[in-house]
């Protein structure tokens, strides 16, 4: 029998810190760099202003967390039966996108499922950021480039990072089309209903910023906006990308027309508003705290407060030009 001994003192790995406790502490420190208290530094201020108003509804926050935590486990099992889980051996490229986005934002790696559906959509459900559920429909996987798909995963991870999913699942249940309209009068006042939808629109701006932070480049994140609006026609066959001048004309049409008030019933901002909120964040100094390598020379950067103020005007449906 041969006896082997390991020289731990002279081992090349002896200097590597393998302590799990130290790893966790290091990750918390890294994540804390980008936190203002419990709020990520990139988050749209209006998102948290409106959420604080929602929290003033008696027991609303605790009710949302309890309902979401109850349903997320059941949803995970249901999705697991009808979809395929991305992992190192199955959809490894998509799995790696989730790993990179989660590590960048400092959240748990999401359980990403690919579900067979022509619907052009993705969603996430989570009551915390430990083991979230993220579902990508094949309709969106098939029509996105890898870079654009990573931006979408980053967007969903942004919802998780900012705890939007604690509220959004319950709000989506309340506003589901199959629910009778009378349910609003029993559960919510019309004022609270409009406040909830106003908040979801602001939350989308925050998640779009997370998408930009996680994306390989800004253009991928911007192209996602265009594809979501066009149903994915901005593809290789058409060789078309977002044209900012054309989008500004669309935004001007929206701002000049009272029909913009119809947006009060929508849970996502109008497409043109999202594009210009993204463009504002491209010139925000916070983005380059996360991604210094993305900074272009000669660009004048705005403070977070300036960017939030400009975006607040963009998403205000009661304001015209």
mmCIF file of N, CA, C and O in Angstrom, residues 6 9-10 23-24 35 59 74 86 90 113 117 180 183 194 221 226 238 249 251 259 313 318 321:
data_model
loop_
_atom_site.group_PDB
_atom_site.id
_atom_site.type_symbol
_atom_site.label_atom_id
_atom_site.label_comp_id
_atom_site.label_asym_id
_atom_site.label_seq_id
_atom_site.Cartn_x
_atom_site.Cartn_y
_atom_site.Cartn_z
ATOM 1 N N UNK A 6 0.171 15.086 2.217
ATOM 2 C CA UNK A 6 -0.018 16.389 1.573
ATOM 3 C C UNK A 6 0.708 17.450 2.369
ATOM 4 O O UNK A 6 0.529 17.568 3.584
ATOM 5 N N UNK A 9 1.442 23.196 4.059
ATOM 6 C CA UNK A 9 2.094 24.493 4.200
ATOM 7 C C UNK A 9 2.582 25.039 2.869
ATOM 8 O O UNK A 9 2.520 26.234 2.595
ATOM 9 N N UNK A 10 3.069 24.136 2.005
ATOM 10 C CA UNK A 10 3.620 24.577 0.719
ATOM 11 C C UNK A 10 2.656 24.346 -0.445
ATOM 12 O O UNK A 10 3.027 24.498 -1.595
ATOM 13 N N UNK A 23 -16.938 33.650 2.833
ATOM 14 C CA UNK A 23 -17.515 33.861 1.503
ATOM 15 C C UNK A 23 -18.817 34.651 1.612
ATOM 16 O O UNK A 23 -19.037 35.619 0.875
ATOM 17 N N UNK A 24 -19.678 34.228 2.544
ATOM 18 C CA UNK A 24 -20.957 34.914 2.731
ATOM 19 C C UNK A 24 -20.731 36.355 3.154
ATOM 20 O O UNK A 24 -21.372 37.280 2.642
ATOM 21 N N UNK A 35 -26.004 49.439 -2.106
ATOM 22 C CA UNK A 35 -27.267 49.543 -1.388
ATOM 23 C C UNK A 35 -27.338 50.845 -0.607
ATOM 24 O O UNK A 35 -26.369 51.277 0.001
ATOM 25 N N UNK A 59 -52.039 46.237 6.699
ATOM 26 C CA UNK A 59 -51.689 44.819 6.543
ATOM 27 C C UNK A 59 -51.373 44.417 5.101
ATOM 28 O O UNK A 59 -51.249 43.228 4.809
ATOM 29 N N UNK A 74 -46.109 26.229 -4.704
ATOM 30 C CA UNK A 74 -47.021 25.489 -5.568
ATOM 31 C C UNK A 74 -46.736 25.763 -7.041
ATOM 32 O O UNK A 74 -46.732 24.844 -7.866
ATOM 33 N N UNK A 86 -33.498 24.954 -16.793
ATOM 34 C CA UNK A 86 -32.158 25.237 -17.319
ATOM 35 C C UNK A 86 -31.119 24.912 -16.257
ATOM 36 O O UNK A 86 -31.318 25.165 -15.067
ATOM 37 N N UNK A 90 -28.485 21.287 -19.302
ATOM 38 C CA UNK A 90 -29.702 21.529 -20.092
ATOM 39 C C UNK A 90 -29.894 23.036 -20.236
ATOM 40 O O UNK A 90 -30.020 23.731 -19.236
ATOM 41 N N UNK A 113 -36.888 28.242 -15.904
ATOM 42 C CA UNK A 113 -37.591 27.215 -16.667
ATOM 43 C C UNK A 113 -37.924 27.748 -18.057
ATOM 44 O O UNK A 113 -38.252 28.924 -18.221
ATOM 45 N N UNK A 117 -44.617 27.888 -25.014
ATOM 46 C CA UNK A 117 -45.746 28.796 -25.215
ATOM 47 C C UNK A 117 -45.352 29.827 -26.255
ATOM 48 O O UNK A 117 -44.229 30.339 -26.244
ATOM 49 N N UNK A 180 -63.902 38.849 -11.887
ATOM 50 C CA UNK A 180 -65.035 39.759 -12.092
ATOM 51 C C UNK A 180 -64.668 41.170 -11.705
ATOM 52 O O UNK A 180 -63.946 41.401 -10.735
ATOM 53 N N UNK A 183 -64.805 42.601 -8.140
ATOM 54 C CA UNK A 183 -63.827 42.248 -7.115
ATOM 55 C C UNK A 183 -63.080 43.489 -6.626
ATOM 56 O O UNK A 183 -62.716 43.593 -5.453
ATOM 57 N N UNK A 194 -55.670 52.430 -8.798
ATOM 58 C CA UNK A 194 -54.831 53.233 -9.690
ATOM 59 C C UNK A 194 -53.435 53.414 -9.106
ATOM 60 O O UNK A 194 -52.448 53.456 -9.841
ATOM 61 N N UNK A 221 -30.140 45.822 -24.378
ATOM 62 C CA UNK A 221 -31.265 46.178 -23.510
ATOM 63 C C UNK A 221 -32.271 47.052 -24.257
ATOM 64 O O UNK A 221 -33.487 46.900 -24.094
ATOM 65 N N UNK A 226 -37.686 47.383 -28.126
ATOM 66 C CA UNK A 226 -38.254 47.395 -29.477
ATOM 67 C C UNK A 226 -38.928 46.093 -29.839
ATOM 68 O O UNK A 226 -40.011 46.081 -30.418
ATOM 69 N N UNK A 238 -34.694 41.651 -40.917
ATOM 70 C CA UNK A 238 -35.003 43.039 -41.234
ATOM 71 C C UNK A 238 -33.820 43.972 -40.986
ATOM 72 O O UNK A 238 -33.840 45.131 -41.413
ATOM 73 N N UNK A 249 -40.773 60.735 -31.937
ATOM 74 C CA UNK A 249 -42.000 61.169 -32.609
ATOM 75 C C UNK A 249 -43.213 60.444 -32.035
ATOM 76 O O UNK A 249 -44.275 61.038 -31.840
ATOM 77 N N UNK A 251 -43.433 59.236 -28.990
ATOM 78 C CA UNK A 251 -43.644 59.775 -27.647
ATOM 79 C C UNK A 251 -44.359 61.118 -27.724
ATOM 80 O O UNK A 251 -45.260 61.401 -26.926
ATOM 81 N N UNK A 259 -55.451 60.688 -25.032
ATOM 82 C CA UNK A 259 -55.516 59.227 -24.942
ATOM 83 C C UNK A 259 -54.413 58.657 -24.050
ATOM 84 O O UNK A 259 -54.481 57.498 -23.640
ATOM 85 N N UNK A 313 -40.836 62.664 -14.836
ATOM 86 C CA UNK A 313 -41.613 63.417 -15.815
ATOM 87 C C UNK A 313 -42.025 62.526 -16.987
ATOM 88 O O UNK A 313 -43.136 62.642 -17.512
ATOM 89 N N UNK A 318 -50.128 62.292 -16.651
ATOM 90 C CA UNK A 318 -50.963 63.507 -16.582
ATOM 91 C C UNK A 318 -50.231 64.728 -17.138
ATOM 92 O O UNK A 318 -50.816 65.792 -17.247
ATOM 93 N N UNK A 321 -46.473 67.818 -23.049
ATOM 94 C CA UNK A 321 -45.217 68.544 -23.326
ATOM 95 C C UNK A 321 -45.101 69.815 -22.491
ATOM 96 O O UNK A 321 -44.020 70.216 -22.158
#
